[in-house]
Coordinates of C-alpha atoms (C1' of nucleotides) in Angstrom, one line a residue:
Chain H
M15 CA 14.8 -80.2 51.8
A16 CA 17.7 -79.1 53.4
A17 CA 18.4 -75.4 54.0
P18 CA 21.3 -74.6 51.6
A19 CA 22.2 -71.8 53.9
E20 CA 24.8 -69.7 51.6
P21 CA 28.0 -69.0 52.9
R22 CA 28.0 -66.1 55.5
V23 CA 28.2 -62.5 54.3
C24 CA 31.0 -61.2 56.4
S25 CA 33.6 -58.6 56.8
I26 CA 36.1 -61.2 57.9
A27 CA 35.8 -63.3 54.6
R28 CA 36.0 -60.0 52.7
T29 CA 39.1 -59.0 54.5
L30 CA 40.6 -62.2 54.0
D31 CA 39.8 -61.9 50.2
V32 CA 42.3 -58.9 50.4
V33 CA 45.0 -60.0 52.8
G34 CA 44.3 -63.6 53.2
E35 CA 46.6 -65.0 50.5
R36 CA 49.7 -66.1 51.5
W37 CA 52.7 -63.7 51.8
A38 CA 49.9 -60.5 52.0
L39 CA 50.2 -59.9 55.4
L40 CA 54.0 -60.4 55.6
V41 CA 54.5 -57.7 52.9
V42 CA 52.1 -55.7 55.0
R43 CA 54.4 -56.3 58.1
E44 CA 57.6 -55.3 56.4
V45 CA 56.2 -52.1 55.0
F46 CA 55.4 -51.3 58.6
L47 CA 59.0 -52.3 59.7
G48 CA 60.3 -49.5 57.1
N49 CA 61.1 -52.0 54.3
H50 CA 59.2 -50.4 51.7
R51 CA 61.4 -52.1 48.5
F52 CA 60.9 -55.1 46.5
D53 CA 64.5 -56.6 47.0
Q54 CA 63.9 -55.9 50.7
M55 CA 60.6 -57.4 51.0
V56 CA 62.0 -60.8 48.9
R57 CA 64.9 -60.8 51.5
R58 CA 63.0 -60.4 54.8
T59 CA 60.2 -62.2 53.8
G60 CA 61.2 -65.3 51.9
A61 CA 58.5 -65.1 49.3
P62 CA 59.3 -65.9 45.8
R63 CA 59.9 -63.1 43.5
D64 CA 57.1 -64.0 41.2
T65 CA 54.4 -64.5 44.2
L66 CA 55.6 -61.2 45.7
T67 CA 54.7 -59.4 42.5
A68 CA 51.5 -60.8 42.3
R69 CA 50.9 -59.9 46.0
L70 CA 52.1 -56.5 45.6
R71 CA 49.5 -55.9 42.5
T72 CA 46.7 -57.3 44.5
L73 CA 47.5 -55.0 47.7
V74 CA 47.9 -51.9 45.4
G75 CA 44.8 -52.8 43.5
A76 CA 42.8 -53.1 46.9
G77 CA 44.1 -49.6 48.2
V78 CA 46.4 -51.4 50.9
L79 CA 49.6 -49.8 49.4
E80 CA 50.6 -47.5 46.9
R81 CA 53.2 -47.7 44.5
R82 CA 55.4 -44.9 44.3
R83 CA 58.4 -43.7 42.1
Y84 CA 61.5 -42.7 44.2
S85 CA 63.9 -42.6 41.1
E86 CA 63.6 -41.4 37.6
H87 CA 66.8 -42.5 36.0
P88 CA 66.4 -45.5 36.0
P89 CA 62.9 -45.8 37.4
R90 CA 62.6 -47.2 40.6
F91 CA 59.5 -48.0 42.7
E92 CA 58.6 -48.4 46.1
Y93 CA 55.5 -49.3 48.4
R94 CA 53.7 -47.3 50.9
L95 CA 50.9 -47.9 53.1
T96 CA 47.7 -46.1 52.6
D97 CA 45.6 -44.9 55.2
A98 CA 43.6 -48.3 54.8
G99 CA 47.1 -50.0 54.9
R100 CA 47.8 -48.2 58.1
D101 CA 44.3 -49.2 59.6
L102 CA 45.7 -53.0 59.3
Y103 CA 47.8 -52.2 62.1
P104 CA 45.7 -53.9 64.9
V105 CA 45.7 -57.2 62.6
I106 CA 49.0 -57.3 62.7
L107 CA 49.5 -56.5 66.2
S108 CA 47.1 -59.3 67.1
L109 CA 48.7 -62.1 65.0
L110 CA 51.9 -61.0 66.5
H111 CA 50.8 -61.1 69.8
W112 CA 48.9 -64.4 69.4
G113 CA 52.4 -65.9 68.1
D114 CA 54.4 -64.2 71.3
Q115 CA 51.7 -66.0 73.6
H116 CA 51.5 -69.5 71.8
L117 CA 54.6 -70.1 69.6
A118 CA 57.4 -68.1 71.2
G119 CA 60.1 -70.6 71.6
R120 CA 62.6 -70.6 74.7
D121 CA 64.5 -67.5 73.3
G122 CA 61.1 -65.6 73.9
P123 CA 59.4 -63.3 71.3
P124 CA 61.6 -62.7 68.4
L125 CA 60.5 -58.9 68.5
V126 CA 59.8 -56.8 71.4
L127 CA 57.7 -53.5 70.9
E128 CA 57.7 -50.4 73.0
H129 CA 55.1 -48.0 73.4
R130 CA 55.7 -44.3 73.5
C131 CA 54.5 -44.4 77.1
G132 CA 57.8 -46.3 77.7
H133 CA 56.3 -49.9 78.7
R134 CA 56.5 -52.6 76.5
L135 CA 53.8 -53.0 74.0
V136 CA 51.2 -55.4 75.0
P137 CA 48.2 -55.0 72.8
E138 CA 44.7 -55.5 74.2
T139 CA 41.5 -55.3 72.3
T140 CA 39.3 -53.1 74.3
C141 CA 35.7 -52.0 73.6
H142 CA 35.6 -48.3 72.4
A143 CA 32.5 -47.4 74.1
C144 CA 33.6 -48.7 77.4
G145 CA 37.2 -49.0 77.5
E146 CA 37.2 -52.4 79.1
A147 CA 38.9 -55.3 77.5
V148 CA 37.0 -57.7 75.1
E149 CA 36.4 -61.2 76.2
P150 CA 34.4 -63.5 73.6
T151 CA 31.5 -64.1 76.4
D152 CA 30.7 -60.5 76.6
V153 CA 29.9 -60.1 73.1
T154 CA 26.3 -60.9 71.7
R155 CA 25.0 -60.4 67.9
R156 CA 22.8 -57.6 67.5
S157 CA 19.7 -57.8 65.0
T158 CA 21.4 -60.6 62.9
V159 CA 19.4 -62.5 60.2
Q160 CA 20.3 -65.9 60.8
A161 CA 22.3 -68.4 63.4
Chain A
M25 CA 78.8 -60.4 48.5
A26 CA 75.2 -59.5 49.2
A27 CA 73.9 -60.0 52.6
P28 CA 71.2 -62.8 52.3
A29 CA 69.3 -61.8 55.3
E30 CA 67.4 -64.7 56.4
P31 CA 63.7 -64.2 56.1
R32 CA 62.6 -62.7 59.7
V33 CA 62.0 -64.9 62.5
C34 CA 58.8 -63.7 63.4
S35 CA 55.7 -64.2 65.6
I36 CA 53.6 -63.0 62.6
A37 CA 55.0 -65.7 60.3
R38 CA 54.6 -68.2 62.9
T39 CA 50.8 -67.4 63.7
L40 CA 50.2 -67.4 59.8
D41 CA 51.8 -70.7 59.6
V42 CA 48.9 -72.1 61.7
V43 CA 46.0 -70.0 61.0
G44 CA 46.9 -68.5 57.6
E45 CA 45.8 -71.0 55.2
R46 CA 42.7 -70.5 53.3
W47 CA 39.5 -71.0 55.4
A48 CA 41.5 -71.6 58.6
L49 CA 40.1 -68.3 60.1
L50 CA 36.8 -68.8 58.7
V51 CA 36.6 -72.0 60.6
V52 CA 37.5 -70.0 63.6
R53 CA 35.1 -67.6 62.9
E54 CA 32.1 -70.1 62.9
V55 CA 33.5 -71.8 66.0
F56 CA 33.1 -68.4 67.7
L57 CA 29.5 -67.9 66.4
G58 CA 28.7 -71.2 67.7
N59 CA 28.9 -73.7 65.1
H60 CA 30.9 -76.5 65.7
R61 CA 29.8 -79.4 63.4
F62 CA 31.4 -80.1 60.2
D63 CA 28.3 -79.7 58.0
Q64 CA 27.3 -76.4 59.6
M65 CA 30.7 -75.2 58.6
V66 CA 30.7 -76.5 55.3
R67 CA 27.5 -74.6 54.9
R68 CA 28.4 -71.3 56.7
T69 CA 31.8 -70.9 55.1
G70 CA 31.3 -72.3 51.7
A71 CA 34.8 -74.2 52.1
P72 CA 35.1 -77.6 50.0
R73 CA 34.2 -80.7 52.5
D74 CA 37.8 -81.9 51.7
T75 CA 39.6 -78.6 52.3
L76 CA 37.6 -78.2 55.8
T77 CA 38.6 -81.6 56.8
A78 CA 42.5 -81.1 56.3
R79 CA 41.9 -77.5 57.8
L80 CA 40.3 -78.7 61.0
R81 CA 43.2 -81.4 61.3
T82 CA 45.4 -78.7 61.3
L83 CA 43.9 -76.6 63.4
V84 CA 43.5 -79.4 66.1
G85 CA 47.0 -80.5 65.6
A86 CA 48.0 -77.0 66.2
G87 CA 45.9 -76.9 69.6
V88 CA 43.5 -74.4 68.4
L89 CA 40.7 -76.6 68.5
E90 CA 39.6 -79.8 70.1
R91 CA 37.6 -82.5 68.4
R92 CA 35.2 -84.2 70.6
R93 CA 32.6 -86.6 70.5
Y94 CA 29.0 -85.6 71.5
S95 CA 27.3 -88.9 70.3
E96 CA 28.4 -92.4 70.9
H97 CA 25.9 -94.1 68.5
P98 CA 26.7 -93.3 65.6
P99 CA 30.0 -91.5 66.6
R100 CA 29.5 -88.2 65.9
F101 CA 32.1 -85.2 66.6
E102 CA 32.2 -81.5 66.9
Y103 CA 35.0 -78.8 67.4
R104 CA 35.5 -76.6 70.2
L105 CA 37.8 -73.6 70.9
T106 CA 40.8 -74.5 73.2
D107 CA 42.0 -71.6 75.6
A108 CA 44.6 -71.1 72.7
G109 CA 41.9 -70.8 70.2
R110 CA 39.8 -68.4 72.5
D111 CA 42.9 -66.2 72.4
L112 CA 42.4 -65.8 68.7
Y113 CA 39.4 -63.3 69.6
P114 CA 41.4 -60.3 68.7
V115 CA 42.4 -61.5 65.5
I116 CA 39.0 -62.1 64.7
L117 CA 37.6 -58.8 65.7
S118 CA 40.6 -56.9 64.1
L119 CA 39.9 -58.5 60.8
L120 CA 36.2 -57.9 61.2
H121 CA 36.4 -54.3 62.0
W122 CA 39.1 -53.7 58.9
G123 CA 36.5 -55.4 56.8
D124 CA 33.6 -53.1 58.4
Q125 CA 35.6 -50.3 57.9
H126 CA 36.8 -50.7 54.1
L127 CA 34.6 -53.2 52.6
A128 CA 31.0 -52.7 53.7
G129 CA 28.7 -52.0 51.0
R130 CA 25.8 -49.3 50.9
D131 CA 24.2 -52.0 53.4
G132 CA 26.7 -51.2 56.2
P133 CA 28.4 -54.0 57.9
P134 CA 26.8 -57.6 57.6
L135 CA 27.2 -58.1 61.1
V136 CA 26.9 -56.2 64.1
L137 CA 28.2 -57.1 67.7
E138 CA 27.2 -55.8 71.1
H139 CA 29.5 -55.6 73.9
R140 CA 28.2 -56.3 77.4
C141 CA 28.3 -52.5 78.2
G142 CA 25.4 -52.1 76.1
H143 CA 26.9 -50.4 73.0
R144 CA 27.8 -51.6 69.7
L145 CA 31.4 -53.0 69.8
V146 CA 33.7 -51.1 67.9
P147 CA 37.0 -52.9 68.8
E148 CA 40.1 -50.7 69.8
T149 CA 43.8 -51.9 70.2
T150 CA 45.3 -50.5 73.3
C151 CA 48.5 -50.5 75.1
H152 CA 47.9 -52.9 78.2
A153 CA 50.2 -50.8 80.3
C154 CA 48.8 -47.0 79.8
G155 CA 45.7 -48.1 78.5
E156 CA 45.8 -45.6 75.5
A157 CA 44.7 -46.6 71.8
V158 CA 47.8 -47.8 70.0
E159 CA 49.0 -45.8 66.4
P160 CA 51.8 -47.2 64.3
T161 CA 53.8 -44.1 65.1
D162 CA 53.6 -44.5 68.9
V163 CA 55.4 -48.0 68.5
T164 CA 59.3 -48.6 68.3
R165 CA 61.4 -51.6 68.4
R166 CA 63.0 -52.4 71.5
S167 CA 66.3 -54.4 71.3
T168 CA 66.3 -56.0 68.0
V169 CA 69.1 -57.5 66.3
Q170 CA 68.5 -56.2 62.7
A171 CA 67.0 -53.7 60.6
Chain F
dC19 C1' 9.7 -102.4 57.5
dC20 C1' 10.7 -98.8 54.3
dG21 C1' 12.6 -94.7 52.5
dA22 C1' 14.2 -90.1 53.4
dG23 C1' 17.3 -87.5 56.2
dT24 C1' 21.4 -86.4 59.0
dC25 C1' 26.4 -86.3 59.9
dG26 C1' 31.1 -86.6 59.3
dG27 C1' 33.5 -87.7 56.3
dT28 C1' 36.7 -89.6 51.7
dC29 C1' 37.8 -89.9 47.1
dC30 C1' 38.6 -88.2 42.2
dG31 C1' 40.2 -85.5 38.4
dA32 C1' 40.5 -80.9 36.9
dA33 C1' 42.1 -76.0 37.6
dT34 C1' 44.6 -72.8 40.1
dC35 C1' 48.1 -71.3 42.8
dC36 C1' 52.7 -71.5 44.6
dT37 C1' 57.7 -72.8 44.1
dG38 C1' 62.7 -71.7 43.2
dG39 C1' 65.9 -70.5 39.8
dA40 C1' 67.4 -68.5 35.7
dC41 C1' 67.3 -64.1 33.1
dC42 C1' 67.4 -58.9 32.3
dA43 C1' 67.6 -53.9 31.5
dA44 C1' 69.5 -49.8 33.1
dC45 C1' 71.9 -47.4 36.2
dT46 C1' 76.2 -46.6 39.7
dC47 C1' 80.1 -47.4 41.9
dC48 C1' 84.8 -48.6 42.4
Chain C
dG19 C1' 85.2 -52.5 32.9
dG20 C1' 83.3 -55.3 36.3
dA21 C1' 80.5 -56.2 40.1
dG22 C1' 76.5 -54.6 42.2
dT23 C1' 72.0 -52.8 42.5
dT24 C1' 67.0 -52.8 41.9
dG25 C1' 62.5 -54.1 40.2
dG26 C1' 61.0 -57.1 37.8
dT27 C1' 59.4 -61.5 34.2
dC28 C1' 59.4 -66.2 32.3
dC29 C1' 59.1 -70.9 33.2
dA30 C1' 58.1 -75.6 34.4
dG31 C1' 57.3 -78.7 38.1
dG32 C1' 54.8 -79.4 42.4
dA33 C1' 51.7 -78.5 45.7
dT34 C1' 46.9 -77.4 47.0
dT35 C1' 42.0 -76.1 46.1
dC36 C1' 37.9 -77.1 43.6
dG37 C1' 33.4 -79.2 43.2
dG38 C1' 30.7 -83.1 43.2
dA39 C1' 29.9 -87.8 43.9
dC40 C1' 30.0 -91.0 47.1
dC41 C1' 29.5 -93.9 51.9
dG42 C1' 28.4 -96.4 56.4
dA43 C1' 25.9 -96.0 60.4
dC44 C1' 22.2 -94.2 62.5
dT45 C1' 17.5 -92.2 63.5
dC46 C1' 12.7 -90.4 62.4
dG47 C1' 8.1 -90.5 60.3
dG48 C1' 4.5 -93.2 58.4

DNA sequence: CCGAGTCGGTCCGAATCCTGGACCAACTCC
DNA sequence: GGAGTTGGTCCAGGATTCGGACCGACTCGG
């Protein structure tokens, strides 16, 4: 009898259930970039309006975005990051950085960020405890059930 | 004439073209966890075999994974991370951490990692230049064309 | 030598999701 | 009064994904 070995219970999979659908993270990117309105998002992401509607609903439902009325007459809405949404910043930065490293053409990265320290922002993933940069080989599993 | 404002040229979008399809990042997760074989990935991710075949091809084509023969008779293959693939570690860690923060049930995170410094690994995104943790509000755009 | 298991897939038809484009109701601005 | 803005909805066709059956080459135990 071959061990069925259920699909792994995993925070990565859970996160992707929320932000893993097509366009979801590009929507989040736009909100980080300051574009909070439906029409802006349509234009800057290229997502079909229908799909965008669906994604916004999922993201609001998951507590990543908040739908907020900014005009009464006529009623108009915009989308803002919740605290949980702001916590996605490392996800956005790491995706951005990987693209900069591996997919930038001869023109270099299309978007360059600057940290308040005055230098170009190159994001680095570090261990909160010791402050050192984290390499895959420096990490082990603690107390897990399965291989 | 309304400004058409082309979809943003963006490293995030480019990265998601490579690893944004369903199951792609879970495949990468499995490889990081040491499961390199087709059947293991089927079991541990839950992806349909068909889809997994397609994903592996995309990831190999994009240079994230490498398909390697580990047996001659019968011919058997496994998948290894390339350098580019290993560079996805921050992406994986940030997704994991967000799920741990916002989607862990009462049982807590299903997977706990330990850094070689001996502490539980809590990944933090820092600025390579100054070493400080990066907050969305600390970052501005440098020399961009558009809003 | 037989039967069961392993492994990395392929093939299929059905269900689901994504796509682009047309359309709309309020309201504002010129 | 006409054009534009805004935040959507509706639809039909196309692309993806789904689960499950199946397969060929080989190994292992008895």
